[in-house]
Tab-separated table of C-alpha atoms in Angstrom:
chain	number	residue	atom	x	y	z
A	230	MET	CA	-5.492	19.941	-17.143
A	231	THR	CA	-2.048	18.945	-15.888
A	232	GLU	CA	0.675	16.534	-16.859
A	233	GLY	CA	0.492	13.148	-15.202
A	234	THR	CA	-2.321	11.221	-13.560
A	235	ILE	CA	-4.414	12.851	-10.840
A	236	HIS	CA	-4.090	10.449	-7.906
A	237	CYS	CA	-6.116	12.208	-5.227
A	238	CYS	CA	-8.602	15.005	-4.577
A	239	GLU	CA	-10.449	16.592	-1.671
A	240	TRP	CA	-12.980	19.347	-1.066
A	241	THR	CA	-11.904	22.381	0.915
A	242	SER	CA	-14.154	23.653	3.692
A	243	TYR	CA	-15.197	26.527	1.422
A	244	GLY	CA	-17.444	24.098	-0.414
A	245	TRP	CA	-16.839	25.299	-3.958
A	246	GLN	CA	-13.135	24.537	-4.264
A	247	ALA	CA	-11.350	21.210	-4.606
A	248	VAL	CA	-7.670	20.407	-4.228
A	249	ALA	CA	-5.997	17.669	-6.288
A	250	GLY	CA	-2.544	16.103	-6.560
A	251	SER	CA	-0.929	14.474	-9.576
A	252	SER	CA	1.850	12.056	-10.474
A	253	SER	CA	3.757	14.997	-11.975
A	254	GLY	CA	4.065	16.553	-8.507
A	255	HIS	CA	1.499	19.307	-9.047
A	256	LEU	CA	-0.832	20.347	-6.234
A	257	MET	CA	-3.799	22.191	-7.712
A	258	LEU	CA	-6.749	24.181	-6.390
A	259	TRP	CA	-9.812	24.201	-8.635
A	260	ASP	CA	-13.053	26.138	-8.655
A	261	ALA	CA	-15.306	23.099	-8.906
A	262	PHE	CA	-18.271	24.925	-10.384
A	263	SER	CA	-16.577	27.071	-13.019
A	264	GLY	CA	-13.954	24.417	-13.784
A	265	THR	CA	-11.120	26.956	-13.604
A	266	LEU	CA	-7.713	26.395	-12.045
A	267	VAL	CA	-7.393	28.823	-9.128
A	268	THR	CA	-3.755	28.155	-8.279
A	269	GLN	CA	-1.179	25.392	-8.405
A	270	VAL	CA	2.257	24.524	-7.065
A	271	ALA	CA	4.662	22.422	-9.133
A	272	ASN	CA	7.212	19.879	-7.870
A	273	THR	CA	5.579	19.532	-4.455
A	274	HIS	CA	6.787	15.923	-4.105
A	275	ASP	CA	9.464	14.047	-6.022
A	276	LEU	CA	7.803	11.447	-8.282
A	277	GLY	CA	4.328	12.755	-7.516
A	278	VAL	CA	1.542	13.421	-5.030
A	279	THR	CA	-0.170	10.250	-3.803
A	280	CYS	CA	-2.709	11.501	-1.239
A	281	VAL	CA	-4.248	14.709	0.036
A	282	THR	CA	-6.526	15.860	2.840
A	283	ARG	CA	-7.419	19.153	4.564
A	284	TYR	CA	-8.378	20.701	7.875
A	285	SER	CA	-9.013	24.162	9.313
A	286	ASP	CA	-7.835	25.586	12.642
A	287	ASP	CA	-9.873	27.417	15.313
A	288	ALA	CA	-9.267	30.715	13.518
A	289	GLY	CA	-10.782	29.333	10.322
A	290	THR	CA	-7.492	29.145	8.422
A	291	GLU	CA	-7.581	26.406	5.810
A	292	TYR	CA	-4.721	23.910	5.486
A	293	VAL	CA	-4.011	21.254	2.880
A	294	VAL	CA	-1.923	18.180	3.719
A	295	SER	CA	-0.218	16.235	0.938
A	296	GLY	CA	1.717	12.969	0.891
A	297	GLY	CA	4.029	11.766	-1.824
A	298	THR	CA	6.330	9.079	-3.143
A	299	ASP	CA	9.270	10.963	-1.584
A	300	SER	CA	8.061	9.717	1.869
A	301	LYS	CA	7.302	13.305	2.945
A	302	ILE	CA	4.153	14.892	4.322
A	303	ARG	CA	3.781	18.561	3.483
A	304	ILE	CA	1.511	21.075	5.174
A	305	TRP	CA	0.187	23.931	3.012
A	306	CYS	CA	-1.708	27.013	4.083
A	307	LEU	CA	-4.413	28.247	1.746
A	308	LYS	CA	-4.021	32.018	1.764
A	309	GLN	CA	-5.953	34.795	0.100
A	310	GLN	CA	-3.839	37.451	-1.556
A	311	ALA	CA	-4.722	41.024	-2.409
A	312	GLY	CA	-7.443	41.037	-5.009
A	313	GLY	CA	-8.923	37.837	-3.674
A	314	LYS	CA	-6.575	35.439	-5.461
A	315	MET	CA	-5.800	32.250	-3.520
A	316	ARG	CA	-2.404	30.603	-3.189
A	317	LEU	CA	-0.915	27.557	-1.466
A	318	GLU	CA	2.005	28.385	0.821
A	319	LEU	CA	4.235	25.663	2.256
A	320	GLN	CA	4.223	25.724	6.065
A	321	ARG	CA	5.959	22.530	7.150
A	322	VAL	CA	7.606	19.340	5.916
A	323	VAL	CA	6.939	16.378	8.194
A	324	ASP	CA	9.421	13.491	8.174
A	325	GLY	CA	8.851	10.052	9.653
A	326	HIS	CA	8.008	7.572	6.925
A	327	THR	CA	10.710	5.858	4.898
A	328	SER	CA	8.686	5.150	1.761
A	329	ALA	CA	5.781	6.533	-0.274
A	330	VAL	CA	2.939	7.984	1.819
A	331	TYR	CA	-0.362	6.636	0.489
A	332	ALA	CA	-2.950	7.535	3.132
A	333	LEU	CA	-3.860	10.574	5.236
A	334	SER	CA	-6.765	11.196	7.603
A	335	VAL	CA	-7.542	14.069	9.990
A	336	SER	CA	-9.287	13.297	13.279
A	337	PRO	CA	-12.778	14.754	13.795
A	338	ASP	CA	-11.499	17.168	16.474
A	339	LYS	CA	-8.731	18.303	14.072
A	340	LYS	CA	-6.055	17.575	16.650
A	341	CYS	CA	-4.392	14.575	15.010
A	342	LEU	CA	-3.331	13.358	11.574
A	343	LEU	CA	-3.013	9.664	10.758
A	344	SER	CA	-0.711	8.641	7.910
A	345	GLY	CA	-0.003	5.283	6.267
A	346	ALA	CA	2.733	4.393	3.825
A	347	ALA	CA	4.475	1.774	1.732
A	348	ASP	CA	6.892	1.256	4.633
A	349	ARG	CA	3.991	-0.642	6.295
A	350	THR	CA	3.709	1.804	9.192
A	351	LEU	CA	1.022	4.082	10.571
A	352	HIS	CA	2.014	7.342	12.270
A	353	LEU	CA	-0.173	9.466	14.515
A	354	TRP	CA	0.828	13.144	14.386
A	355	GLN	CA	-0.218	16.034	16.607
A	356	ILE	CA	-1.507	18.784	14.331
A	357	GLY	CA	0.279	22.084	14.928
A	358	THR	CA	3.401	20.801	16.674
A	359	TRP	CA	3.622	17.813	14.288
A	360	LYS	CA	4.997	15.669	17.071
A	361	ASP	CA	5.020	11.962	16.200
A	362	LEU	CA	2.676	10.712	18.934
A	363	ALA	CA	2.628	7.031	18.002
A	364	GLN	CA	3.908	4.579	15.433
A	365	ALA	CA	2.712	1.081	14.597
A	366	LEU	CA	3.548	-1.595	12.056
A	367	GLY	CA	0.225	-1.622	10.295
A	368	HIS	CA	0.229	-4.394	7.684
A	369	PRO	CA	2.643	-6.945	6.183
A	370	GLY	CA	2.419	-5.009	2.918
A	371	PHE	CA	1.924	-1.372	1.990
A	372	ILE	CA	-0.861	0.670	3.606
A	373	SER	CA	-3.210	2.056	0.972
A	374	SER	CA	-5.877	3.802	3.059
A	375	CYS	CA	-6.735	4.916	6.592
A	376	ALA	CA	-9.582	6.785	8.264
A	377	PHE	CA	-10.722	7.954	11.695
A	378	SER	CA	-14.074	6.919	13.124
A	379	PRO	CA	-16.613	9.748	13.706
A	380	CYS	CA	-15.927	9.602	17.459
A	381	GLY	CA	-12.170	9.880	16.917
A	382	ARG	CA	-11.331	7.018	19.293
A	383	PHE	CA	-10.817	4.463	16.553
A	384	ALA	CA	-9.172	4.297	13.150
A	385	VAL	CA	-9.210	1.756	10.358
A	386	SER	CA	-6.518	0.976	7.812
A	387	ALA	CA	-6.340	-1.133	4.658
A	388	GLY	CA	-3.345	-2.589	2.911
A	389	GLY	CA	-1.764	-5.144	0.654
A	390	ASP	CA	-2.688	-8.019	2.982
A	391	ARG	CA	-6.371	-7.610	1.988
A	392	LEU	CA	-7.401	-6.978	5.576
A	393	LEU	CA	-8.996	-4.069	7.327
A	394	ARG	CA	-7.159	-3.406	10.566
A	395	LEU	CA	-8.995	-1.684	13.405
A	396	TRP	CA	-7.035	0.591	15.745
A	397	GLN	CA	-7.976	1.964	19.133
A	398	LEU	CA	-6.380	5.208	20.268
A	399	THR	CA	-5.835	4.956	24.006
A	400	GLN	CA	-6.477	8.137	25.930
A	401	ASN	CA	-3.472	8.027	28.227
A	402	ASP	CA	-0.607	8.083	25.733
A	403	GLY	CA	-2.108	7.942	22.230
A	404	THR	CA	-0.906	4.371	21.696
A	405	LEU	CA	-2.291	2.585	18.651
A	406	VAL	CA	-3.700	-0.833	19.548
A	407	SER	CA	-4.636	-3.064	16.629
A	408	SER	CA	-6.918	-5.944	15.807
A	409	ALA	CA	-7.441	-7.480	12.380
A	410	LEU	CA	-10.874	-7.597	10.777
A	411	SER	CA	-11.410	-10.475	8.370
A	412	SER	CA	-14.430	-12.052	6.754
A	413	GLU	CA	-13.154	-15.473	7.861
A	414	PRO	CA	-11.734	-16.704	11.172
A	415	VAL	CA	-7.935	-16.898	11.244
A	416	ALA	CA	-6.578	-20.346	12.075
A	417	GLU	CA	-4.148	-20.485	14.987
A	418	LEU	CA	-0.552	-21.099	13.892
A	419	PRO	CA	2.045	-23.132	15.799
A	420	SER	CA	3.325	-21.166	18.779
A	421	ASN	CA	7.051	-21.787	18.184
A	422	PRO	CA	9.014	-19.485	15.807
A	423	PRO	CA	8.487	-20.366	12.109
A	424	ALA	CA	12.210	-20.989	11.616
A	425	ASN	CA	11.961	-23.804	14.219
A	426	TRP	CA	8.869	-25.442	12.759
A	427	THR	CA	8.831	-29.182	12.331
A	428	THR	CA	7.265	-30.867	9.331
A	429	ASP	CA	4.102	-31.352	11.387
A	430	ASP	CA	4.027	-27.601	12.098
A	431	VAL	CA	4.422	-26.851	8.400
A	432	CYS	CA	1.531	-29.164	7.562
A	433	HIS	CA	-0.615	-27.433	10.184
A	434	TRP	CA	0.288	-24.086	8.597
A	435	LEU	CA	-0.722	-25.361	5.137
A	436	SER	CA	-4.062	-26.496	6.523
A	437	SER	CA	-4.594	-23.040	8.050
A	438	LEU	CA	-4.218	-21.640	4.520
A	439	LYS	CA	-6.938	-24.083	3.377
A	440	LEU	CA	-4.372	-25.904	1.266
A	441	GLY	CA	-4.444	-29.178	3.152
A	442	LYS	CA	-4.504	-31.133	-0.115
A	443	TYR	CA	-0.759	-30.459	-0.414
A	444	VAL	CA	0.104	-31.712	3.077
A	445	SER	CA	1.167	-35.157	1.833
A	446	ALA	CA	3.577	-33.658	-0.716
A	447	PHE	CA	5.156	-31.371	1.876
A	448	ARG	CA	5.390	-34.243	4.364
A	449	GLU	CA	6.973	-36.541	1.787
A	450	MET	CA	9.601	-33.866	1.028
A	451	GLY	CA	10.252	-33.363	4.753
A	452	VAL	CA	9.648	-29.620	4.586
A	453	ASP	CA	10.429	-27.852	7.862
A	454	GLY	CA	10.539	-24.198	8.900
A	455	THR	CA	13.939	-23.559	7.341
A	456	SER	CA	12.729	-24.987	4.035
A	457	VAL	CA	9.555	-22.869	4.132
A	458	ALA	CA	11.644	-19.688	4.368
A	459	SER	CA	13.316	-20.465	1.028
A	460	LEU	CA	10.228	-21.539	-0.943
A	461	HIS	CA	9.875	-19.950	-4.380
A	462	ALA	CA	7.342	-20.063	-7.209
A	463	GLN	CA	9.207	-22.453	-9.497
A	464	GLN	CA	9.698	-24.931	-6.643
A	465	LEU	CA	6.028	-24.820	-5.704
A	466	CYS	CA	5.040	-25.491	-9.290
A	467	LYS	CA	7.582	-28.183	-10.225
A	468	SER	CA	8.324	-29.968	-6.953
A	469	PHE	CA	4.930	-29.728	-5.265
A	470	LYS	CA	2.763	-29.607	-8.403
A	471	ILE	CA	0.923	-26.466	-7.240
A	472	GLU	CA	-0.226	-25.182	-10.632
A	473	GLU	CA	-2.940	-22.719	-9.602
A	474	PRO	CA	-1.485	-19.159	-9.476
A	475	SER	CA	-3.844	-18.210	-6.642
A	476	GLU	CA	-2.590	-21.089	-4.461
A	477	ARG	CA	1.082	-20.296	-5.087
A	478	HIS	CA	0.300	-16.661	-4.369
A	479	THR	CA	-1.370	-17.574	-1.050
A	480	ILE	CA	1.624	-19.633	0.094
A	481	LEU	CA	4.272	-17.091	-0.895
A	482	ARG	CA	2.312	-14.222	0.618
A	483	SER	CA	2.131	-16.110	3.910
A	484	VAL	CA	5.854	-16.948	3.725
A	485	SER	CA	6.698	-13.259	3.331
A	486	GLU	CA	4.623	-12.506	6.433
A	487	LEU	CA	6.193	-15.329	8.461
A	488	PHE	CA	9.737	-14.385	7.510
A	489	PRO	CA	9.770	-10.575	7.103
A	490	THR	CA	13.188	-9.160	6.319
A	491	SER	CA	14.427	-5.799	5.095
A	492	ARG	CA	15.773	-7.664	2.044
A	493	SER	CA	12.525	-9.348	1.059
A	494	VAL	CA	10.701	-8.282	-2.078
A	495	PRO	CA	7.262	-6.917	-1.090
A	496	ASN	CA	4.590	-9.408	-2.057
A	497	GLU	CA	2.577	-6.767	-3.913
A	498	PHE	CA	5.480	-6.367	-6.395
A	499	ILE	CA	5.142	-9.995	-7.518
A	500	CYS	CA	2.870	-10.959	-10.399
A	501	PRO	CA	0.434	-13.669	-9.200
A	502	ILE	CA	0.762	-15.458	-12.542
A	503	SER	CA	4.498	-15.379	-13.332
A	504	MET	CA	5.527	-15.032	-9.657
A	505	GLU	CA	8.248	-12.601	-10.725
A	506	ILE	CA	8.663	-8.882	-10.043
A	507	MET	CA	6.348	-7.013	-12.389
A	508	ARG	CA	7.966	-5.090	-15.222
A	509	ASP	CA	4.763	-3.403	-16.421
A	510	PRO	CA	2.066	-3.686	-13.716
A	511	VAL	CA	-1.542	-3.324	-14.810
A	512	VAL	CA	-4.897	-3.642	-13.062
A	513	ALA	CA	-7.353	-6.156	-14.507
A	514	SER	CA	-11.137	-6.055	-14.147
A	515	ASP	CA	-10.922	-8.229	-10.999
A	516	GLY	CA	-9.156	-5.349	-9.233
A	517	PHE	CA	-5.810	-7.153	-8.882
A	518	SER	CA	-2.466	-6.173	-10.404
A	519	TYR	CA	-0.551	-8.386	-12.818
A	520	ASP	CA	2.385	-8.044	-15.157
A	521	ARG	CA	0.915	-6.899	-18.473
A	522	SER	CA	2.472	-9.710	-20.540
A	523	ALA	CA	1.255	-12.368	-18.089
A	524	ILE	CA	-2.385	-11.284	-17.836
A	525	VAL	CA	-2.624	-10.574	-21.580
A	526	ALA	CA	-1.303	-14.091	-22.288
A	527	TRP	CA	-3.744	-15.476	-19.696
A	528	ILE	CA	-6.737	-13.842	-21.403
A	529	SER	CA	-5.482	-14.586	-24.933
A	530	SER	CA	-5.302	-18.290	-24.086
A	531	GLY	CA	-9.085	-18.294	-23.683
A	532	ARG	CA	-9.213	-18.076	-19.902
A	533	HIS	CA	-11.746	-15.414	-18.927
A	534	THR	CA	-11.686	-15.909	-15.168
A	535	SER	CA	-9.572	-14.160	-12.562
A	536	PRO	CA	-6.279	-15.968	-11.828
A	537	LEU	CA	-6.780	-15.194	-8.138
A	538	THR	CA	-10.516	-15.507	-7.483
A	539	ASN	CA	-11.557	-17.787	-10.362
A	540	LEU	CA	-14.571	-15.506	-10.894
A	541	PRO	CA	-15.408	-14.253	-14.402
A	542	LEU	CA	-13.459	-11.244	-15.652
A	543	THR	CA	-15.979	-8.582	-16.616
A	544	SER	CA	-13.633	-7.088	-19.217
A	545	SER	CA	-10.460	-7.982	-21.077
A	546	LEU	CA	-9.183	-4.411	-20.708
A	547	VAL	CA	-6.270	-3.682	-18.369
A	548	PHE	CA	-5.029	-0.350	-17.068
A	549	ALA	CA	-1.522	0.747	-16.118
A	550	ASN	CA	-0.810	0.772	-12.369
A	551	ASN	CA	1.557	3.740	-12.294
A	552	ASN	CA	1.623	3.948	-8.502
A	553	LEU	CA	2.851	0.382	-8.201
A	554	LEU	CA	5.388	0.857	-10.995
A	555	THR	CA	6.813	3.865	-9.140
A	556	LEU	CA	7.167	1.797	-5.963
A	557	ILE	CA	8.874	-1.065	-7.806
A	558	ARG	CA	11.345	1.325	-9.436
A	559	ALA	CA	12.131	2.945	-6.097
A	560	HIS	CA	12.635	-0.484	-4.519
A	561	LEU	CA	15.035	-1.616	-7.253
A	562	ASP	CA	16.896	1.697	-7.089
A	563	GLN	CA	17.441	1.198	-3.351
A	564	TRP	CA	18.790	-2.293	-3.938
A	565	GLN	CA	21.187	-0.941	-6.552
A	566	ARG	CA	22.389	1.790	-4.182
A	567	ASP	CA	23.004	-0.871	-1.547
A	568	GLY	CA	24.954	-2.965	-4.028
A	569	SER	CA	22.522	-5.886	-3.799
A	570	ALA	CA	20.716	-7.970	-6.381
A	571	VAL	CA	17.026	-8.784	-6.143
A	572	PRO	CA	16.478	-12.531	-6.694
A	573	GLY	CA	14.646	-13.150	-9.955
A	574	ALA	CA	14.300	-9.415	-10.675
A	575	SER	CA	14.391	-7.801	-14.079
A	576	ALA	CA	14.117	-4.099	-14.652
A	577	PRO	CA	10.542	-2.773	-14.957
A	578	ALA	CA	9.491	-0.810	-18.017
A	579	GLY	CA	11.391	2.454	-18.288
A	580	HIS	CA	13.878	1.477	-15.568
A	581	VAL	CA	17.604	1.437	-16.260
């Protein structure tokens, strides 16, 4: 075993070996049937390995691709030494993302690599030359997963916006063209820029979020586009009497998408209950992340339904979300380096 949590794993083409990456930065090759560690490399990525995949070239040489919280993609060659011992040898470091890389996928023809990251972007790389063929802003929040279709002409990505996004790879220049896949139709928003919205536009937006019951309160307060941009959790609760965490969460998530700025706090860092940056993020049985103190207090008060879905919680147990904690720490560190203060932020557990 290794220090840290194993975040990702993948079979090699040999069929009996598996490669895994951990939060400690170790990249390990295991004999899956004997359970023995064949080889490992330490400190492959600062703050840990978050994703891994593999491919082989026309000559049959096996390569492992790893992504990490250091925003790097690293290409490793799996080589056999004298005596048959295997080792992982670094071949290339690929730069392009500006935040943790969470998703990697190799095209069926092994000519392209698709990567997704916490910087909200997808990159399409040419395997071998590692030329950045295309970039696209994938989701309003971080990208957690991506995959090519079996034909290689399409890709799908998932992220913090709870949508699957379908991408078509055009043949002429490799451009990524996107469309969102949702279980419900998306209501059309006012065509003018959100900052110029009138109160009527704001009320139409609320209705599109299926929160029309608050239209009268917003109309009475004369909320326009400028006011929407500055909405915060306490205001929604006290001024507009929006007490349900899931409804406040829906509004603030939409606000962050309407008014994206480099200084905004990513929505996935905010606890849906306290509406503050999470100090100790945990995953509850509903699959959503909350600040530990908030969800524990929620359950201890006798509420055994999800704060976001209102469905029954199948368990009162919660589990640490170390990936999210790492992202929050990195975000706060960047703000400190820039000499800025995050509104309403307090240091997460273990952060100074």
